[in-house]
PDB file of C-alpha atoms in Angstrom:
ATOM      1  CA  UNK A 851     111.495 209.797  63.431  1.00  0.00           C
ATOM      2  CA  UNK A 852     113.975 210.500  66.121  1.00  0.00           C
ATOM      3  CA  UNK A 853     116.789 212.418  64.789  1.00  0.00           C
ATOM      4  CA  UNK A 854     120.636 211.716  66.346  1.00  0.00           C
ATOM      5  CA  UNK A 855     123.049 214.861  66.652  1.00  0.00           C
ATOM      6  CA  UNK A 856     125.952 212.015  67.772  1.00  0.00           C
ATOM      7  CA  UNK A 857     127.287 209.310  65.373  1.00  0.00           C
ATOM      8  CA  UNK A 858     126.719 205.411  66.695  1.00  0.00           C
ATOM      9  CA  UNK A 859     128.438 204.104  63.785  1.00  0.00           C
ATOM     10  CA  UNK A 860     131.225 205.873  62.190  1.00  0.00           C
ATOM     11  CA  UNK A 861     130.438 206.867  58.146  1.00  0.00           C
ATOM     12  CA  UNK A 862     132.528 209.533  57.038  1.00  0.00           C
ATOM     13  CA  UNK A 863     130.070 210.519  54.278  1.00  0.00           C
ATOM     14  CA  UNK A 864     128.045 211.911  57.261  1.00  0.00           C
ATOM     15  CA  UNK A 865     130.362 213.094  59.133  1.00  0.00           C
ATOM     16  CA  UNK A 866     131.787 215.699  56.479  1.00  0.00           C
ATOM     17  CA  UNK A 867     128.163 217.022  56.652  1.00  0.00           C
ATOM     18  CA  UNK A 868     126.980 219.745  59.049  1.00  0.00           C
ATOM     19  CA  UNK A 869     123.844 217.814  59.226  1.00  0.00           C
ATOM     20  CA  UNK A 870     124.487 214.353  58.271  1.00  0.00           C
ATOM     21  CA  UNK A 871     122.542 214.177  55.127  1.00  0.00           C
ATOM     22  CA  UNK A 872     125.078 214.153  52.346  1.00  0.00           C
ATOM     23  CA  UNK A 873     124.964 211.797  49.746  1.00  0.00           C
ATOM     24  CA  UNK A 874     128.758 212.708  47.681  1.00  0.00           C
ATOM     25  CA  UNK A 875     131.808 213.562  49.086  1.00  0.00           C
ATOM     26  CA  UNK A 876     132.776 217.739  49.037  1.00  0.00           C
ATOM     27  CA  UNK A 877     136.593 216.890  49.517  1.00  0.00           C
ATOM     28  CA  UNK A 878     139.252 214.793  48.783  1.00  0.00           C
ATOM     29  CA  UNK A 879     139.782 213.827  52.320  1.00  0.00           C
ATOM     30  CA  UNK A 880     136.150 212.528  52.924  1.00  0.00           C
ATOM     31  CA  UNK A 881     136.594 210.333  49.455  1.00  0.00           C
ATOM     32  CA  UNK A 882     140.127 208.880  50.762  1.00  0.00           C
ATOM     33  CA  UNK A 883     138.477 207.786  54.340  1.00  0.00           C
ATOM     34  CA  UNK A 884     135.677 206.359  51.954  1.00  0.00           C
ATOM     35  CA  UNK A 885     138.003 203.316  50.391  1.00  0.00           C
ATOM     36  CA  UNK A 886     140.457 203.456  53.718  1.00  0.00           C
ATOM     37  CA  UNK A 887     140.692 200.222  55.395  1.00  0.00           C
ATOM     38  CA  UNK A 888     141.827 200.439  58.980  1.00  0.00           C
ATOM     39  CA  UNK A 889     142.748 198.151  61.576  1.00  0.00           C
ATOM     40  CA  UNK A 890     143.224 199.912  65.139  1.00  0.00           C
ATOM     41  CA  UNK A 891     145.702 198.833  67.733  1.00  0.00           C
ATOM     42  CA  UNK A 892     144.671 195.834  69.428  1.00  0.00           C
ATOM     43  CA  UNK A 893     146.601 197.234  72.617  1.00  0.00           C
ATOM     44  CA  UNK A 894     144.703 199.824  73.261  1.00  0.00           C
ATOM     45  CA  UNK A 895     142.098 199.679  76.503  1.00  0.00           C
ATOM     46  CA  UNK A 896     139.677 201.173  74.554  1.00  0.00           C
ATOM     47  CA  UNK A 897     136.866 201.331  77.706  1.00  0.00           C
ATOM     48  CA  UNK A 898     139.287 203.009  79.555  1.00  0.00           C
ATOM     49  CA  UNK A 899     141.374 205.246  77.300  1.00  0.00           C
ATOM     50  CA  UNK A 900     140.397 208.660  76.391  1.00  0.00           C
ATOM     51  CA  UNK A 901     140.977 210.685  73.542  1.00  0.00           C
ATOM     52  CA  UNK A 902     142.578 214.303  74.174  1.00  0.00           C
ATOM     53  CA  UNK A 903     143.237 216.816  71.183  1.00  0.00           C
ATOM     54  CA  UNK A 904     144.101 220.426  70.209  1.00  0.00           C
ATOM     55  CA  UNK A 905     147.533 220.299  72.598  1.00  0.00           C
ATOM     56  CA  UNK A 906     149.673 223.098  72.656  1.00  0.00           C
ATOM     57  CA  UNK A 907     152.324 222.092  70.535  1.00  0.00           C
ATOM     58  CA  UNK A 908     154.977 222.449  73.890  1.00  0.00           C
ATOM     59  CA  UNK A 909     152.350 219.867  75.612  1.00  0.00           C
ATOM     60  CA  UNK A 910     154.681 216.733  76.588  1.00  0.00           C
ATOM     61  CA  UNK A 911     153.248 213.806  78.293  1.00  0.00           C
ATOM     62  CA  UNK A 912     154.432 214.645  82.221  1.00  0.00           C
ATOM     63  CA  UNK A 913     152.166 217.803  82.284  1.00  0.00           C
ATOM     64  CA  UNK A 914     149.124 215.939  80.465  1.00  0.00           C
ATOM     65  CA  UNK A 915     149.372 213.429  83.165  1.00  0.00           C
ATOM     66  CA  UNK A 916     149.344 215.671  85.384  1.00  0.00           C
ATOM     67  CA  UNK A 917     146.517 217.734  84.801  1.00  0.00           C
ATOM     68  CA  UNK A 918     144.410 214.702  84.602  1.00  0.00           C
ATOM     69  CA  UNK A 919     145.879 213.081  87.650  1.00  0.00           C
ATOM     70  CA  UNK A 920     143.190 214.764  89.202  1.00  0.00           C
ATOM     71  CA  UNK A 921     140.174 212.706  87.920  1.00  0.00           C
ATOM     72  CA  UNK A 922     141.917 209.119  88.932  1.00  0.00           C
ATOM     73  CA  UNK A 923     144.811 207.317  88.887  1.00  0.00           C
ATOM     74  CA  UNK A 924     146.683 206.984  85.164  1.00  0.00           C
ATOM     75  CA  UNK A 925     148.364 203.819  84.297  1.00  0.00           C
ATOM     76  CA  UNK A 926     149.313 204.760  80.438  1.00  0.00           C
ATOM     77  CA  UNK A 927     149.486 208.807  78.706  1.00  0.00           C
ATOM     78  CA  UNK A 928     150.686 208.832  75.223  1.00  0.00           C
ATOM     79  CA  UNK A 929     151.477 212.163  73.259  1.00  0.00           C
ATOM     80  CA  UNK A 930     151.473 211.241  69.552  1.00  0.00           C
ATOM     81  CA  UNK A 931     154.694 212.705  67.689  1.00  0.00           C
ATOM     82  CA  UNK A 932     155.609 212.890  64.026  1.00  0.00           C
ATOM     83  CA  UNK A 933     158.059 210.165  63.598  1.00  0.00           C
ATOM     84  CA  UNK A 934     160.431 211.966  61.356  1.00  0.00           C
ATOM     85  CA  UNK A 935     160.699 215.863  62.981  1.00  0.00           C
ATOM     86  CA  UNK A 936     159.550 214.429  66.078  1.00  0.00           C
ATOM     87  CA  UNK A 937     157.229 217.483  66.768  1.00  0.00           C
ATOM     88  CA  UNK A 938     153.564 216.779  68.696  1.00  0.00           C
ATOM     89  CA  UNK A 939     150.855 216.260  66.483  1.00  0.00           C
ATOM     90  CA  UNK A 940     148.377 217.944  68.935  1.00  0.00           C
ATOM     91  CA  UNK A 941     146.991 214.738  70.358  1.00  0.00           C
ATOM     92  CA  UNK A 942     147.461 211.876  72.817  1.00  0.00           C
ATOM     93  CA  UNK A 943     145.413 209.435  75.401  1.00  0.00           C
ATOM     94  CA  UNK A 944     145.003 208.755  78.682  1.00  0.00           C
ATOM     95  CA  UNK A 945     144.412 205.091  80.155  1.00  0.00           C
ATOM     96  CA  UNK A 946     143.131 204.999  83.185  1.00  0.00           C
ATOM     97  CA  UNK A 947     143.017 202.202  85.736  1.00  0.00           C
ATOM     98  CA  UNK A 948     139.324 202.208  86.422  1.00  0.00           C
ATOM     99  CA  UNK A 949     136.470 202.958  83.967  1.00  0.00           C
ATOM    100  CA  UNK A 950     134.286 204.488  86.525  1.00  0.00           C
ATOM    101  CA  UNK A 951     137.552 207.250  86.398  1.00  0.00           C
ATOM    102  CA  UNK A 952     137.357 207.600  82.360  1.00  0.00           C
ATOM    103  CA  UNK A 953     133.707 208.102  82.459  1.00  0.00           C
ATOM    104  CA  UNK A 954     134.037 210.879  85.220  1.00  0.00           C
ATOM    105  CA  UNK A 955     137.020 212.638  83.425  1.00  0.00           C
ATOM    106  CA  UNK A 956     134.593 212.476  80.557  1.00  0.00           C
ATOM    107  CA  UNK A 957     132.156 214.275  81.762  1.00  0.00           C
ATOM    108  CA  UNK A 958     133.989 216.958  83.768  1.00  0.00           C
ATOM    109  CA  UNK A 959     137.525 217.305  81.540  1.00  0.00           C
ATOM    110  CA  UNK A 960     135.136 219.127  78.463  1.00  0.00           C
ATOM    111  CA  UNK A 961     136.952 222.854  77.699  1.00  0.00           C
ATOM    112  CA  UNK A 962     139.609 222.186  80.179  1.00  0.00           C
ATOM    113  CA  UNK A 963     142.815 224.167  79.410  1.00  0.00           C
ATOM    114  CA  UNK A 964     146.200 222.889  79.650  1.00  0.00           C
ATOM    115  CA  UNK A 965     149.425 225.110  78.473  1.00  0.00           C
ATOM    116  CA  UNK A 966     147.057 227.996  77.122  1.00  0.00           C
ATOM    117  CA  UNK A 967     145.167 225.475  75.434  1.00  0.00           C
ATOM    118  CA  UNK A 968     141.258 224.563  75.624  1.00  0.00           C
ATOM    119  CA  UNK A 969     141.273 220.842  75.726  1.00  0.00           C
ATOM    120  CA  UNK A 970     138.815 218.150  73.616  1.00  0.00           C
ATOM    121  CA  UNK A 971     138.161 215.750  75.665  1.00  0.00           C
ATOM    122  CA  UNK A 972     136.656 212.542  73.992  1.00  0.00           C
ATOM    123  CA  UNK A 973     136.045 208.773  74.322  1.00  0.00           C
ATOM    124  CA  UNK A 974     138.981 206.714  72.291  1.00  0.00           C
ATOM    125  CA  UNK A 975     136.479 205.655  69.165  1.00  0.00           C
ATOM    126  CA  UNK A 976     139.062 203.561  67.287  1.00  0.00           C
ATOM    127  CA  UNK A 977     137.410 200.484  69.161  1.00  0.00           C
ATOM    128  CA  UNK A 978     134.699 201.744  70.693  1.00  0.00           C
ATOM    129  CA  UNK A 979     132.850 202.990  67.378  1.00  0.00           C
ATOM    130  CA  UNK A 980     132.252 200.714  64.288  1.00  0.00           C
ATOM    131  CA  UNK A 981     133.445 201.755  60.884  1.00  0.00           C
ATOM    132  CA  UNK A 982     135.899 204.330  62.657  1.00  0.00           C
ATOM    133  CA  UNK A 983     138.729 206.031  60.283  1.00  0.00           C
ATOM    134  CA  UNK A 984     141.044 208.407  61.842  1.00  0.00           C
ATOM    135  CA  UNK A 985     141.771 211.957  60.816  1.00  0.00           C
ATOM    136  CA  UNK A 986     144.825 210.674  59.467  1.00  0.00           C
ATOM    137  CA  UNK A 987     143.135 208.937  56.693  1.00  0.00           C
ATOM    138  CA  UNK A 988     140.430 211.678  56.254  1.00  0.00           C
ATOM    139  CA  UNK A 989     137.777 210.663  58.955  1.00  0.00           C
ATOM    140  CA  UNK A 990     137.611 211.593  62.502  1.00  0.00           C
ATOM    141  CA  UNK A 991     136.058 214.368  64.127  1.00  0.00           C
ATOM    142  CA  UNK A 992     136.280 218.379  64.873  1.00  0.00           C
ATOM    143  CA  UNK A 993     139.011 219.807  62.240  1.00  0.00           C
ATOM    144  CA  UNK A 994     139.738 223.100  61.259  1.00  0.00           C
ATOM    145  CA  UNK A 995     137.494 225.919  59.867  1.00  0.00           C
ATOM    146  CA  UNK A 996     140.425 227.328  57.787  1.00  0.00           C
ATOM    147  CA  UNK A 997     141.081 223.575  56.029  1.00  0.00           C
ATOM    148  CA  UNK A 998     137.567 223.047  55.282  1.00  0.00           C
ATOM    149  CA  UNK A 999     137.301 219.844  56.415  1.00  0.00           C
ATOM    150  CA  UNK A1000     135.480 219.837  59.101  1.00  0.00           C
ATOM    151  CA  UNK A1001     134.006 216.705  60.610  1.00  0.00           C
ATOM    152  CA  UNK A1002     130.497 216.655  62.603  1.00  0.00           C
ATOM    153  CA  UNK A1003     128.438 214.158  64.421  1.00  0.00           C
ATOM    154  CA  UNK A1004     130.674 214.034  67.328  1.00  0.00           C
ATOM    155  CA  UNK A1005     130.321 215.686  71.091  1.00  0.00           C
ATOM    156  CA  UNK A1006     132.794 218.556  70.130  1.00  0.00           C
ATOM    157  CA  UNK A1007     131.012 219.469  66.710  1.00  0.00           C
ATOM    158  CA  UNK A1008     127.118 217.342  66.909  1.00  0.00           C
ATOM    159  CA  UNK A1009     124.826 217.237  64.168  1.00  0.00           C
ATOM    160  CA  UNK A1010     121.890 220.094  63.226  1.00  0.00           C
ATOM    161  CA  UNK A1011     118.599 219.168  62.472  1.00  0.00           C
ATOM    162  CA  UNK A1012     118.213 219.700  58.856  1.00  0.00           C
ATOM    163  CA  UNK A1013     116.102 221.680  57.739  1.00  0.00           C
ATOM    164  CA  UNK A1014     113.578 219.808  55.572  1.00  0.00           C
ATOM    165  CA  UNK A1015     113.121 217.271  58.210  1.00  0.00           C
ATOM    166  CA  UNK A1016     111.398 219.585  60.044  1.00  0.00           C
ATOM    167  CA  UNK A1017     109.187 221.142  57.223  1.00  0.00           C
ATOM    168  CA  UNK A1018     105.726 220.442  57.074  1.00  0.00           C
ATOM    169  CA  UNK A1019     104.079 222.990  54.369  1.00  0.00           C
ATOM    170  CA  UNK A1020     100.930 222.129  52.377  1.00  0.00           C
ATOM    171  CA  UNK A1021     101.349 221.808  48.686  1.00  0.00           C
ATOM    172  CA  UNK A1022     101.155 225.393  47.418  1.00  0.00           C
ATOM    173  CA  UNK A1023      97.559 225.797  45.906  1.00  0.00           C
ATOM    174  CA  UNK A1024      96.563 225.937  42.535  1.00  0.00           C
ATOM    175  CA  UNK A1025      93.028 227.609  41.713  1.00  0.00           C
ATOM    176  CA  UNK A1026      91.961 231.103  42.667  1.00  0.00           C
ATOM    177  CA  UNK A1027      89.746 229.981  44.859  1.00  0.00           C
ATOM    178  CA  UNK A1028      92.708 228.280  46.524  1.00  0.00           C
ATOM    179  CA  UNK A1029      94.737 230.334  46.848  1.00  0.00           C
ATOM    180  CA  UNK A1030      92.534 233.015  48.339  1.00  0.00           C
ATOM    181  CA  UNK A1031      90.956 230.661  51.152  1.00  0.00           C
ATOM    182  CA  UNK A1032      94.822 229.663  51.871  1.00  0.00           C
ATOM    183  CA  UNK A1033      95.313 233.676  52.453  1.00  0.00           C
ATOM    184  CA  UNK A1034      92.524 234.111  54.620  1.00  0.00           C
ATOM    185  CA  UNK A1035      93.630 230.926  56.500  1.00  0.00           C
ATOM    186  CA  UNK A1036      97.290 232.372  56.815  1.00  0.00           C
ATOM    187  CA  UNK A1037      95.523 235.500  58.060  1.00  0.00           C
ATOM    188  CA  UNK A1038      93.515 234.143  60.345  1.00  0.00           C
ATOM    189  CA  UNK A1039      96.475 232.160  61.620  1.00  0.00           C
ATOM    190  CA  UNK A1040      98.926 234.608  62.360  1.00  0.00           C
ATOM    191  CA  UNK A1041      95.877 236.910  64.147  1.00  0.00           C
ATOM    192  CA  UNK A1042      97.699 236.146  68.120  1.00  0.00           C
ATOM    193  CA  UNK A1043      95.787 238.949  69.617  1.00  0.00           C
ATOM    194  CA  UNK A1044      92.283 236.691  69.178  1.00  0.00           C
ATOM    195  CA  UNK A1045      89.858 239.322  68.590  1.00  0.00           C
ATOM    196  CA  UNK A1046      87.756 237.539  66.429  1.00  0.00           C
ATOM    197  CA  UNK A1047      85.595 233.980  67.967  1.00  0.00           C
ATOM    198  CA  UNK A1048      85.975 232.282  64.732  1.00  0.00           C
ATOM    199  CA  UNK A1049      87.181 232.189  61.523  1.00  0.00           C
ATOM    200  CA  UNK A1050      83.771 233.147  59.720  1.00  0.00           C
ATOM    201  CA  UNK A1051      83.617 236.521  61.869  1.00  0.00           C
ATOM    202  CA  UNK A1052      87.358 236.979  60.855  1.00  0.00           C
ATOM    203  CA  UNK A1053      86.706 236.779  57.335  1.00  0.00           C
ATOM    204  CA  UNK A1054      83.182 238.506  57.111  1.00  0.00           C
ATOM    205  CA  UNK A1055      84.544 241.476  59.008  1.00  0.00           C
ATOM    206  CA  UNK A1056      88.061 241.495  56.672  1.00  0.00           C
ATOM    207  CA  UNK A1057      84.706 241.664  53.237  1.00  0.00           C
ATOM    208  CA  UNK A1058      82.834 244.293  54.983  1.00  0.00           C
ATOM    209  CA  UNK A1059      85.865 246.258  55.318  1.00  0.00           C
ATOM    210  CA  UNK A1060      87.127 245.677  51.617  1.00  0.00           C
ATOM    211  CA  UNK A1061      83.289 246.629  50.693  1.00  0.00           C
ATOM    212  CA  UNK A1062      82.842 249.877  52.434  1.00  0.00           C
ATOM    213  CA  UNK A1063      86.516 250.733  51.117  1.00  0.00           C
ATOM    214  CA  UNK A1064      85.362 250.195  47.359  1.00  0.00           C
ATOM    215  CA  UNK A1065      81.970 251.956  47.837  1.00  0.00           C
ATOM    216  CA  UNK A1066      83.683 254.819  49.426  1.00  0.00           C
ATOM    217  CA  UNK A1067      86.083 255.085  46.069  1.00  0.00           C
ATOM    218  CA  UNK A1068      83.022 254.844  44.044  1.00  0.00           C
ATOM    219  CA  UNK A1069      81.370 257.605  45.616  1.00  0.00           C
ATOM    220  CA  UNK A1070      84.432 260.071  46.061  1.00  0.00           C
ATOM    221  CA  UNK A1071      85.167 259.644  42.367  1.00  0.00           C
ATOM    222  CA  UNK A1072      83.901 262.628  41.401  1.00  0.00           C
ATOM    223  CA  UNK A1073      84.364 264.984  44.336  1.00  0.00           C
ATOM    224  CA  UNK A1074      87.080 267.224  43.214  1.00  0.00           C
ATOM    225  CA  UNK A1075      87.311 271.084  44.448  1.00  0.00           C
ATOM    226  CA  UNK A1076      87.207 271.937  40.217  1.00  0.00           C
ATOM    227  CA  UNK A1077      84.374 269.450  39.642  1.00  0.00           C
ATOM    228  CA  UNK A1078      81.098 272.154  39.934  1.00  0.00           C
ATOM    229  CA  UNK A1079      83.525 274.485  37.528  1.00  0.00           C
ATOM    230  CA  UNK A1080      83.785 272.324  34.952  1.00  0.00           C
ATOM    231  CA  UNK A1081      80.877 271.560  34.835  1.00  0.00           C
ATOM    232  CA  UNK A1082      78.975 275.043  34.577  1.00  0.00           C
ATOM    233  CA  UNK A1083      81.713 276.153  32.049  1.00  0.00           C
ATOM    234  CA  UNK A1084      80.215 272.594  30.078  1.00  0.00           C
ATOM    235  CA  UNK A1085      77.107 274.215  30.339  1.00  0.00           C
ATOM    236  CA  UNK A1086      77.917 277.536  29.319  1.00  0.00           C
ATOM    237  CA  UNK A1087      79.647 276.514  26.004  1.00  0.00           C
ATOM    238  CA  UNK A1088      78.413 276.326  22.900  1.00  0.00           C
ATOM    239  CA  UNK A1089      77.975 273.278  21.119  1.00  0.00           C
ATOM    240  CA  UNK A1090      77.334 271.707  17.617  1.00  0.00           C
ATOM    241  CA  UNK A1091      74.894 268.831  17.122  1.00  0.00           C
ATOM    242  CA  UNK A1092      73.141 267.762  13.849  1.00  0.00           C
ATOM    243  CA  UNK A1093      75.583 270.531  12.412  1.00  0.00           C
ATOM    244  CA  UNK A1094      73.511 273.489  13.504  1.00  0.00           C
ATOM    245  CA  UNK A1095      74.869 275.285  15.986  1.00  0.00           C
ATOM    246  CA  UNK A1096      73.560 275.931  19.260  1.00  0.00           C
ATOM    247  CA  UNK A1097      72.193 279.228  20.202  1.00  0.00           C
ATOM    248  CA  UNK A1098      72.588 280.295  23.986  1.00  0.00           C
ATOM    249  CA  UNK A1099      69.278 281.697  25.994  1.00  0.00           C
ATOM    250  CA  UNK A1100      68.847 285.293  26.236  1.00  0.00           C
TER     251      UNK A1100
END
């Protein structure tokens, strides 16, 4: 199974995840784009318009059209504004007149700066994408680390593979005898210098050792400098048996 680090249809479910697999929403915003129903502009040339964010907020429309004057000729650059303090929210598109222009700023606008500013440069997704919900309304992409809402599945911020898609461990085993073949087969595994030619020689070589090491403790046992000592002064001492005591040699 292929896995996709880029979103074909919008689903804001997966894009609050880092890896697309969630299954409930972990914030308000993700729940809201959930039930939000919304209709993009139908004036809008989406195949030609591109999506720019993270303006400085002093960004005004002349100097974005300028700096992307350079990949093509412009017919239409919008910066969006809050309608009631009238300050830039950040973000604004470009219309170009060709497409063969949009896809080339595509490619070559990523991390441009502008004002002090490192540009995202993106496809307009409102028609272009299926399902799409703006940030607005609790979808979209990127965000900010410090909100906590960050959106993935995008070219800024793409998908990781998760991590249990990519696990394929045996079933842990369950007898002794299991468990101690899956050892030796671990061992013999992780052996990268190859100094055995097989697996038998690996593990006959690994029992001869563990042999020689507990015949070696068996016979060492009793080899202690105070050993012969104790036992002459064993010898030496009296002792009682049948409760007559013994009488030493003259």
């Amino acid at each position: 199974m292929a896995f996709d680090r880029i979103l074909k249809v919008y689903d804001p479910l997966k894009a609050g995840s880092i890896d697309g697999t969630d299954t409930i929403p972990h914030d308000r915003a993700i729940a809201r784009a959930l039930t939000a129903n919304y209709v993009p502009r139908n004036s809008v040339k989406s195949s030609r318009t591109l999506f720019v964010g993270r303006l400085n907020p002093t960004t005004n429309e002349e100097a974005l059209k300028k700096c992307f004057r350079k990949f093509g000729r412009i017919s239409k650059c919008r910066v969006v504004v809050d309608p009631v303090t009238l300050e830039s929210r950040r973000y604004g598109f470009v219309t170009f007149s060709k497409i063969e222009d949009t896809d080339y700023a595509c490619e070559h606008a990523k991390n441009i700066k502008l004002d002090d500013s490192v540009l995202l440069v993106d496809y307009e997704n409102s028609h272009n994408m299926k399902g799409w919900v703006p940030r607005r309304l609790g979808g979209g992409f990127g965000g900010d680390k410090k909100s906590g809402q960050l959106r993935f599945g995008g070219r800024d911020r793409p998908f990781k593979p998760p991590i249990l898609l990519s696990s394929t461990r045996p079933p842990p085993p369950t007898s002794k005898h299991d468990r101690k073949h899956s050892t030796c087969h671990r061992q013999w595994n992780s052996t990268r210098d190859h100094k055995y030619s097989s697996r038998h020689e690996y593990q006959s070589k690994h029992r001869d050792r563990d042999d020689g090491r507990k015949y070696s403790r068996r016979d060492n046992k009793a080899k202690h400098p105070h050993d012969s000592d104790i036992v002459n002064e064993t010898k030496s001492t009296p002792s009682k048996r049948n409760g007559t005591e013994a009488v030493p040699d003259k």
